[in-house]
Tab-separated table of C-alpha atoms in Angstrom:
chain	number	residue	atom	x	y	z
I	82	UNK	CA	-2.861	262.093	-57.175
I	83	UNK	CA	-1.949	259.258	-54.559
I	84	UNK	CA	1.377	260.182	-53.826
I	85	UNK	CA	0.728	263.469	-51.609
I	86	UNK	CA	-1.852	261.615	-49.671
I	87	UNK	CA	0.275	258.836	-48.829
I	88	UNK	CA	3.462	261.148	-47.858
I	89	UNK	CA	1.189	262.727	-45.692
I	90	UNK	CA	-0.259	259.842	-43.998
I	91	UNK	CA	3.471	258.696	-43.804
I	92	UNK	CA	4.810	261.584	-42.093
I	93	UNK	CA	1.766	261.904	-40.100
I	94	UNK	CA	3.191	262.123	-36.147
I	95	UNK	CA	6.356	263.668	-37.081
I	96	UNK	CA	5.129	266.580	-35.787
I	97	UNK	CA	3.916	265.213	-32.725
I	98	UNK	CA	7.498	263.380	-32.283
I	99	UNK	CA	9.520	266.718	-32.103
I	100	UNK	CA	6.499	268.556	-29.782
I	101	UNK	CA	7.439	265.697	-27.862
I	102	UNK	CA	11.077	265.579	-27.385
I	103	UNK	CA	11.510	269.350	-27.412
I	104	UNK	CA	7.939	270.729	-25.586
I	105	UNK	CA	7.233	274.814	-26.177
I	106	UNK	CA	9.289	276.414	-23.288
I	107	UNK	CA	11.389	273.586	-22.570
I	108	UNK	CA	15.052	275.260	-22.316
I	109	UNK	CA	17.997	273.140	-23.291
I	110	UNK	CA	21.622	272.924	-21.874
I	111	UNK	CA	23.111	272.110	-25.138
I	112	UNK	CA	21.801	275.619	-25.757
I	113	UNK	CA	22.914	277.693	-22.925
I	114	UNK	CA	19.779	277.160	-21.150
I	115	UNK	CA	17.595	278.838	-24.180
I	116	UNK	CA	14.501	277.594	-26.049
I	117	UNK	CA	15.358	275.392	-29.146
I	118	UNK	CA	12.257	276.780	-30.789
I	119	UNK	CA	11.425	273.680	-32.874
I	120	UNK	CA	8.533	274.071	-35.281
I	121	UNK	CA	7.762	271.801	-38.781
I	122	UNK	CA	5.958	273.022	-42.099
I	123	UNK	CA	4.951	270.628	-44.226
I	124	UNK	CA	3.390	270.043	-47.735
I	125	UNK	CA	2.964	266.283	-48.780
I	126	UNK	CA	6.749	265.225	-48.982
I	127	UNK	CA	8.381	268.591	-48.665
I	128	UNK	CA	8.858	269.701	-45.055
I	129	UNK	CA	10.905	272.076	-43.145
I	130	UNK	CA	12.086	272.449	-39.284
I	131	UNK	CA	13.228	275.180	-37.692
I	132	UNK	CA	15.439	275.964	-34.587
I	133	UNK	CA	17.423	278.361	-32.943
I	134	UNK	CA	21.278	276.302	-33.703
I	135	UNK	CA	22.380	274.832	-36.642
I	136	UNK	CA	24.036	271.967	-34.150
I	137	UNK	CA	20.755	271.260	-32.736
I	138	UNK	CA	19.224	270.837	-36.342
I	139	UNK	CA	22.715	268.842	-37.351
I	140	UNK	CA	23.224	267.225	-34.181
I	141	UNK	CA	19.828	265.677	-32.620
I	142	UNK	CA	16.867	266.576	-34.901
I	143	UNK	CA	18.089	265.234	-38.777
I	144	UNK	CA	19.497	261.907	-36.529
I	145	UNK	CA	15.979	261.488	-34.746
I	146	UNK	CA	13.948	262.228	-38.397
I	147	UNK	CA	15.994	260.165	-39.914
I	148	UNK	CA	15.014	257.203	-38.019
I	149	UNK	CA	11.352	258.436	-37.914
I	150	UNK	CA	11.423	257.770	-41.649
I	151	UNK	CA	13.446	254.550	-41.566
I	152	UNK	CA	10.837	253.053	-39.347
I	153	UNK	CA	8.294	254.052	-42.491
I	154	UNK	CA	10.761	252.442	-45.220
I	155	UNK	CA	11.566	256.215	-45.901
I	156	UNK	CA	15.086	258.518	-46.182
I	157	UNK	CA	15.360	261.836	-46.552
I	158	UNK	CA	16.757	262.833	-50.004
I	159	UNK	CA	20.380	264.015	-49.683
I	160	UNK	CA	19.913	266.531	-52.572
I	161	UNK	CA	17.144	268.865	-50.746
I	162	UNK	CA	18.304	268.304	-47.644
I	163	UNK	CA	20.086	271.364	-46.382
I	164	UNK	CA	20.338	272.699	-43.103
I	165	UNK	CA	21.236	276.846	-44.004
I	166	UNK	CA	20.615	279.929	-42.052
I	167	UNK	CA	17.736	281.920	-42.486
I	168	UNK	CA	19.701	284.849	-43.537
I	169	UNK	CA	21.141	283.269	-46.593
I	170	UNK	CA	17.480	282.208	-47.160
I	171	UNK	CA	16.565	278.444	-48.598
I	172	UNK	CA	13.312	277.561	-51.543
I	173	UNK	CA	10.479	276.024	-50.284
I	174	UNK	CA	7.309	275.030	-52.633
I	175	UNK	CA	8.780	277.207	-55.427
I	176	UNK	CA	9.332	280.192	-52.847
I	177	UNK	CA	12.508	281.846	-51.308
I	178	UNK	CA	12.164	282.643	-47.583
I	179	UNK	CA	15.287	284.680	-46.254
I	180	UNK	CA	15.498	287.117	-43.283
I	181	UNK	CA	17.789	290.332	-44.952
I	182	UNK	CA	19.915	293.075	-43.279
I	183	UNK	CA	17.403	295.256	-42.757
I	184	UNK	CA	15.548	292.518	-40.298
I	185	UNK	CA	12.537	291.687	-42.485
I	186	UNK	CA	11.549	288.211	-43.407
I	187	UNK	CA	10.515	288.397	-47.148
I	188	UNK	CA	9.082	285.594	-49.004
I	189	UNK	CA	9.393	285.773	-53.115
I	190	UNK	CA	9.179	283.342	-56.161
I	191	UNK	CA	12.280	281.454	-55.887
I	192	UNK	CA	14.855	281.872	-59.157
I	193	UNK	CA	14.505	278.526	-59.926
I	194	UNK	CA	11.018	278.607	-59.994
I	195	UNK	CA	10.933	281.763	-62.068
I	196	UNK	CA	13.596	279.936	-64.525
I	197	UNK	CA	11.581	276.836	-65.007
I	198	UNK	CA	8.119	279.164	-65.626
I	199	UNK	CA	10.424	280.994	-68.091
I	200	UNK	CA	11.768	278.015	-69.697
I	201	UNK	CA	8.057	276.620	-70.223
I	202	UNK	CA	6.660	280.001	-71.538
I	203	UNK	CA	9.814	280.623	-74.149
I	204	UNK	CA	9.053	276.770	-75.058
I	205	UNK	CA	5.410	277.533	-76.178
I	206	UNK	CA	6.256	280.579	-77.822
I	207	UNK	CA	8.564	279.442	-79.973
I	208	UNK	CA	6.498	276.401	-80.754
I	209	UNK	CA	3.857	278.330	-82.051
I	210	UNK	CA	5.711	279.813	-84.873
I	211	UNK	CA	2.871	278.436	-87.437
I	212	UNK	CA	-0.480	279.863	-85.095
I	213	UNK	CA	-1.965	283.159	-85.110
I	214	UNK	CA	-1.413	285.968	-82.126
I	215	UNK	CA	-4.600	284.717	-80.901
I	216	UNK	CA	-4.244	281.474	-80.318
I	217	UNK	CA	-0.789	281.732	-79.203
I	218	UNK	CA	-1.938	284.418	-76.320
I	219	UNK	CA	-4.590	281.531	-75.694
I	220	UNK	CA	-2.292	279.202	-75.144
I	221	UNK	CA	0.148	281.430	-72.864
I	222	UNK	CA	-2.739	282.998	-70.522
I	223	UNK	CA	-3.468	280.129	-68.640
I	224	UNK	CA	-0.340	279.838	-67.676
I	225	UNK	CA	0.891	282.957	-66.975
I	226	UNK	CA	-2.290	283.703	-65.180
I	227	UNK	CA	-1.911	280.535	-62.781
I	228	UNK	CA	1.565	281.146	-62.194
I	229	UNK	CA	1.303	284.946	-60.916
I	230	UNK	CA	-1.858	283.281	-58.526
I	231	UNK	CA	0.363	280.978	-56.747
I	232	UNK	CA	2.732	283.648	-55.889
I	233	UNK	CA	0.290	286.564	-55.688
I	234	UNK	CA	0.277	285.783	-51.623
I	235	UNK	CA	4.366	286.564	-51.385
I	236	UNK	CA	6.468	289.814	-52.082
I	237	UNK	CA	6.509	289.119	-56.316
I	238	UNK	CA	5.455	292.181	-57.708
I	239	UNK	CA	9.155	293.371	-58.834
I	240	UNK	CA	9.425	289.526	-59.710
I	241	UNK	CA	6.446	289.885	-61.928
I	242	UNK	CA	7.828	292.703	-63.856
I	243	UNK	CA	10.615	290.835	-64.917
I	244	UNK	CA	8.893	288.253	-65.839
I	245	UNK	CA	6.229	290.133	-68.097
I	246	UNK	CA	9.391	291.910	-69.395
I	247	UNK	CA	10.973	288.636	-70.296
I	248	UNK	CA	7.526	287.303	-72.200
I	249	UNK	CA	7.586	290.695	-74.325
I	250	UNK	CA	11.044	290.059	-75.379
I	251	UNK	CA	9.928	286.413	-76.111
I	252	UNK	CA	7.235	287.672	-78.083
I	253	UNK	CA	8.787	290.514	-80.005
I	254	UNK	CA	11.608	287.825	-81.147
I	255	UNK	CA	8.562	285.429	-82.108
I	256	UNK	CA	7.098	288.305	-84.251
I	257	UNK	CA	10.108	289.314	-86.008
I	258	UNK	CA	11.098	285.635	-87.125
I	259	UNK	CA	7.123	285.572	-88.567
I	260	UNK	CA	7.763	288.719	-90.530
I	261	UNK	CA	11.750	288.396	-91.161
I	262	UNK	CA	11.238	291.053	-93.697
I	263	UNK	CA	9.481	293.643	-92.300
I	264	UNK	CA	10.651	296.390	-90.066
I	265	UNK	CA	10.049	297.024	-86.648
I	266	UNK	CA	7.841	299.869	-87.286
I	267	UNK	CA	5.611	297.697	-89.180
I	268	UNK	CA	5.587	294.936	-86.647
I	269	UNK	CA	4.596	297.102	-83.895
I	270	UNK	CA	1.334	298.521	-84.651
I	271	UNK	CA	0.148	294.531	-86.034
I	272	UNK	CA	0.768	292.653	-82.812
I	273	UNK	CA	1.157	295.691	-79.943
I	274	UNK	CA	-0.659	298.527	-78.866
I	275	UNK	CA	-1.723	300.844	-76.066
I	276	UNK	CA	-4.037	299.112	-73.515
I	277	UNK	CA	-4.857	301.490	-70.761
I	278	UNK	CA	-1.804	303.589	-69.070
I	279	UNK	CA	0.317	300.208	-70.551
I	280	UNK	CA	1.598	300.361	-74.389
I	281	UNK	CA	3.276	297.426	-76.252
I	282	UNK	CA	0.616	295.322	-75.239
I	283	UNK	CA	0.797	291.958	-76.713
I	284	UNK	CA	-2.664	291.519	-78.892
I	285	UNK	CA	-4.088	289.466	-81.110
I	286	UNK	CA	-7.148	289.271	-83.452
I	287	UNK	CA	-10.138	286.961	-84.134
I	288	UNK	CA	-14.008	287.265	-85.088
I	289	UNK	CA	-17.239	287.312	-82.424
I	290	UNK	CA	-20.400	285.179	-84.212
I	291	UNK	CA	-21.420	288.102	-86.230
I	292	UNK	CA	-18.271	288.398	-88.468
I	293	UNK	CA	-16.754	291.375	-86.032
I	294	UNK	CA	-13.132	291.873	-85.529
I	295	UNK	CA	-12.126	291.316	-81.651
I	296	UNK	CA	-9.192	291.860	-80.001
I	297	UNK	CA	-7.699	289.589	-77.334
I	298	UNK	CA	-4.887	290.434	-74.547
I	299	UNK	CA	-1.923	288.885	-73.091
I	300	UNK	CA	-2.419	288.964	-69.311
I	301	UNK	CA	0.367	290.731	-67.846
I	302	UNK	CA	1.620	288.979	-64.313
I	303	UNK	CA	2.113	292.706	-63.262
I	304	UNK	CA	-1.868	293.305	-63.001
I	305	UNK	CA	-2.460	290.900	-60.321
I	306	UNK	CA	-2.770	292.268	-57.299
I	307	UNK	CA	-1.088	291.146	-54.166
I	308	UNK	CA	-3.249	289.512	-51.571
I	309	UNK	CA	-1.997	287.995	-48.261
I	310	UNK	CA	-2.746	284.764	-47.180
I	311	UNK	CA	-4.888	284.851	-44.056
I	312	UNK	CA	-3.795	281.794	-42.114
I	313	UNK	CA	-6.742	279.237	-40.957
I	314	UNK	CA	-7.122	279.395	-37.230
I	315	UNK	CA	-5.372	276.008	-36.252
I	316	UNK	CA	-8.021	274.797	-33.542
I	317	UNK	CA	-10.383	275.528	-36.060
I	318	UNK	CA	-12.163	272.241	-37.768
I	319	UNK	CA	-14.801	273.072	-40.294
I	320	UNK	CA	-16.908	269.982	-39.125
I	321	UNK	CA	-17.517	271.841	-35.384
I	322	UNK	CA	-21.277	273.572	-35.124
I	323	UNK	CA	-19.368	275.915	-32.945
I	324	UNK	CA	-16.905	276.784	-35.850
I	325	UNK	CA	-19.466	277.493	-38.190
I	326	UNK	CA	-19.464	281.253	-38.770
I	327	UNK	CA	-16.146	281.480	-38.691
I	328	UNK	CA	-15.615	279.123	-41.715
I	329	UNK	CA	-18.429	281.037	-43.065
I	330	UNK	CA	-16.845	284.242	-42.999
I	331	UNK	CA	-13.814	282.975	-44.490
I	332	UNK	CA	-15.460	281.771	-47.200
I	333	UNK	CA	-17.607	285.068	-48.301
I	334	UNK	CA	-14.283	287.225	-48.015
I	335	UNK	CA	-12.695	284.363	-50.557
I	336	UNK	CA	-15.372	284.577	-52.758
I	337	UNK	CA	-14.642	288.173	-53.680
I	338	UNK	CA	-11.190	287.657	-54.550
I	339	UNK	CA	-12.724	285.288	-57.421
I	340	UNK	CA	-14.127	285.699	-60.646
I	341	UNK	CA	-16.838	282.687	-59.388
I	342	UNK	CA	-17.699	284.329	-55.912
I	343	UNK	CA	-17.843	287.465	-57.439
I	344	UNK	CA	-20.832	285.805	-59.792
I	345	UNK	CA	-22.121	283.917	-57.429
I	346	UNK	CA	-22.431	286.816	-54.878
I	347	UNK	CA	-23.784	289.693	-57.558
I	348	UNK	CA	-26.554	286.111	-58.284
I	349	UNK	CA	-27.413	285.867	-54.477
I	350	UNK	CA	-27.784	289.643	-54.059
I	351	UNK	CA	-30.006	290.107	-57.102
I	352	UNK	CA	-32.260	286.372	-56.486
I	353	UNK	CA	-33.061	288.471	-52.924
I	354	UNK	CA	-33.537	291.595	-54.668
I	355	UNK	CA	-30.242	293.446	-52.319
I	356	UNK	CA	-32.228	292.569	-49.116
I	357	UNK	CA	-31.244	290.673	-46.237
I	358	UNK	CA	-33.547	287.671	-45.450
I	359	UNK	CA	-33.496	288.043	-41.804
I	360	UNK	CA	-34.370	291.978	-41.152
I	361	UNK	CA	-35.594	292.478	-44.987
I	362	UNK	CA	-33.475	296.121	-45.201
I	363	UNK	CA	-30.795	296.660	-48.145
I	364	UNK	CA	-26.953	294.971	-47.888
I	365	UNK	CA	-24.793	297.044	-49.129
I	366	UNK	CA	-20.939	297.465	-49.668
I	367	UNK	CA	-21.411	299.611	-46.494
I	368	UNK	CA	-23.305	297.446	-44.446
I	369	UNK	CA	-21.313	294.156	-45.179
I	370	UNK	CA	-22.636	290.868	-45.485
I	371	UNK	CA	-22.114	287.187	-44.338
I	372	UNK	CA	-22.646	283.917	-46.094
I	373	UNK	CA	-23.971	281.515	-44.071
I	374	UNK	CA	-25.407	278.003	-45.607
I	375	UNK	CA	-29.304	277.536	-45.392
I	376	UNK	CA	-28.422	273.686	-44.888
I	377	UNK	CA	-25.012	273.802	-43.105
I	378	UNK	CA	-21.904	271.879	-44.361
I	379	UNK	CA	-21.417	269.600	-40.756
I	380	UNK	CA	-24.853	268.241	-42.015
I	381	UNK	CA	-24.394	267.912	-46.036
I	382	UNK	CA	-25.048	271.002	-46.933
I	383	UNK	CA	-22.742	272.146	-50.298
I	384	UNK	CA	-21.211	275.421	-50.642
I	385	UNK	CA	-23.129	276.161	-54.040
I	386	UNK	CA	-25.321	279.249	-54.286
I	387	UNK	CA	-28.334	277.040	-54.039
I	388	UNK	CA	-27.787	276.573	-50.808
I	389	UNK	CA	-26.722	280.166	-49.956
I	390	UNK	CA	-28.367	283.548	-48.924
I	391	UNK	CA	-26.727	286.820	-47.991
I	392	UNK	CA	-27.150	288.480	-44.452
I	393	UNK	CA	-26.225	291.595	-42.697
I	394	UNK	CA	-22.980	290.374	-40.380
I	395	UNK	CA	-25.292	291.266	-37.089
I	396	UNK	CA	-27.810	288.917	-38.530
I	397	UNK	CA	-25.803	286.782	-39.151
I	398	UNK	CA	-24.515	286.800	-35.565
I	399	UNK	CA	-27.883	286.521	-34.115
I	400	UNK	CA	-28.571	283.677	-36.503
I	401	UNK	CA	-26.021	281.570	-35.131
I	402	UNK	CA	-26.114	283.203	-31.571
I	403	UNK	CA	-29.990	281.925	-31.400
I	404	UNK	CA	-29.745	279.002	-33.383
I	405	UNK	CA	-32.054	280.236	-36.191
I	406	UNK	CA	-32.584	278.865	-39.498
I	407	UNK	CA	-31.917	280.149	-42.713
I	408	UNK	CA	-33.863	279.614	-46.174
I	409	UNK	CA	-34.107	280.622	-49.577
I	410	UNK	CA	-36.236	284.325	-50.530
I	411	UNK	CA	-39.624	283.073	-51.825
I	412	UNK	CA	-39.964	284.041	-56.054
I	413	UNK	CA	-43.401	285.981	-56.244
């Protein structure tokens, strides 16, 4: 889309504006001689700036963005902008940050967020009154699946429950209006069962090539597991020789957290036959391993497993440390 490049490129030095007129350090007499603290977060249009007063944010900072934006042709929209404490929290990108009692900063999927997910799910469910479990569970995965990945990074997993609790009662009202006759004990067994340690599992049925009955799962929100984001080092830039392994490193530790990495690294480790190319020993779970790129990306080089091979993470230090190259295992 065009519209999240160009906000970007039109907010581009608002950042730079408030380092500017309030430097890290700089204490302020408006303030009682303390730091104002000023920092921005931004994602294409939607930004947020923080400070130590409320009358600073009211009083000098929404005034001096303000014009920022009418120098651009821009104004700030008067129905998200709110200036709030972060004890009574605020949404951000679908996400509710708020400091509570207890002094900890918790960010969760916002309500409105969940309601709108909600909305969207009951929506499809009840439009597939005419399609079999299967395809309706088809259907719903996706999005269910996508959803609990955005917010996998915050503190959701009591805010998955209740949302996989909310889908089952969505679903059990879908399967008694199919079978308006039937009783509940009937209904059960055809479209829930025991999966695992989990019963009333959501199922439904359809046929491999060979004729064979298969069944297929709703994906519960519940089962993903919570992963913290690991924030990119902000002097970092991934077209630097010298930042290399780091990007590197970040990348092989994303890869397992994906169905593709996880592929693509089981493919590298078995095209080398589990050895390291450098030092020609095993890699193991034990031993680690890096992914560095045999052609690296600051020169063209893609991130595809054709161009890379798994090393030990001391070979890969002494690859980079010495400036060695790195190539494909030859097929004998």
């Amino acid at each position: 889309m065009v519209s999240p490049a160009l906000a970007n490129c039109a907010l581009d030095g608002l950042e730079r504006l408030l380092r500017e007129n309030y430097p890290e350090g700089k204490r302020l007499k408006s303030l009682g001689g303390e730091k104002p603290c000023v920092n921005l977060v931004r994602y294409a249009d939607d930004f947020v700036i923080t400070s130590k007063s409320k009358e600073l944010l009211a009083g000098e900072i929404k005034p001096l963005v303000e014009h920022f934006l009418q120098e651009r042709g821009l104004e700030l929209s008067p129905k998200k902008t709110v200036i709030t404490h972060v004890e009574h929290g605020f949404d951000f990108l679908g996400q509710n940050v708020r400091r509570y009692p207890n002094g900890k900063l918790l960010i969760k999927p916002s309500k409105k967020n969940v309601k709108t997910f909600l909305d969207g799910i009951r929506r499809t469910i009840k439009a597939a009154q005419g399609v079999s479990a299967a395809d309706l569970i088809d259907q719903l995965n996706p999005k269910i699946r996508g959803w609990a990945n955005y917010h996998r990074h915050g503190v959701s997993k009591r805010t998955f429950g209740r949302v996989d609790l909310m889908i089952f009662s969505s679903l059990w009202r879908w399967a008694r209006r199919r079978h308006p006759n039937e009783s509940p004990r009937w209904i059960k067994p055809k479209y829930f069962d025991r999966r695992g340690n989990r019963d009333w599992s959501f199922f439904g049925e359809t046929c491999d090539d060979e004729g064979r009955p298969n069944k297929v799962w709703l994906y519960n929100a519940k089962s993903t597991p919570i992963k913290r984001h690991v924030k990119v080092k902000g002097e970092a830039n991934p077209y630097d020789p010298t930042d290399e392994a780091y990007f590197e490193e970040r990348e092989g530790a994303h890869m397992l957290d994906t169905f593709r990495g996880t592929r693509t690294l089981r493919y590298l480790w078995y095209e080398q036959r589990g050895l390291c190319t450098q030092c020609n020993t095993k890699i193991t779970r034990i031993t680690g391993w890096r992914l560095p790129y045999c052609v690296p990306r600051v020169k063209g080089g893609t991130t595809g497993a054709t161009n890379c091979v798994l090393l030990h993470p001391e070979c890969h230090d002494r690859v980079h440390r010495q400036r060695l190259s790195v190539s494909k295992p030859r097929l004998l």
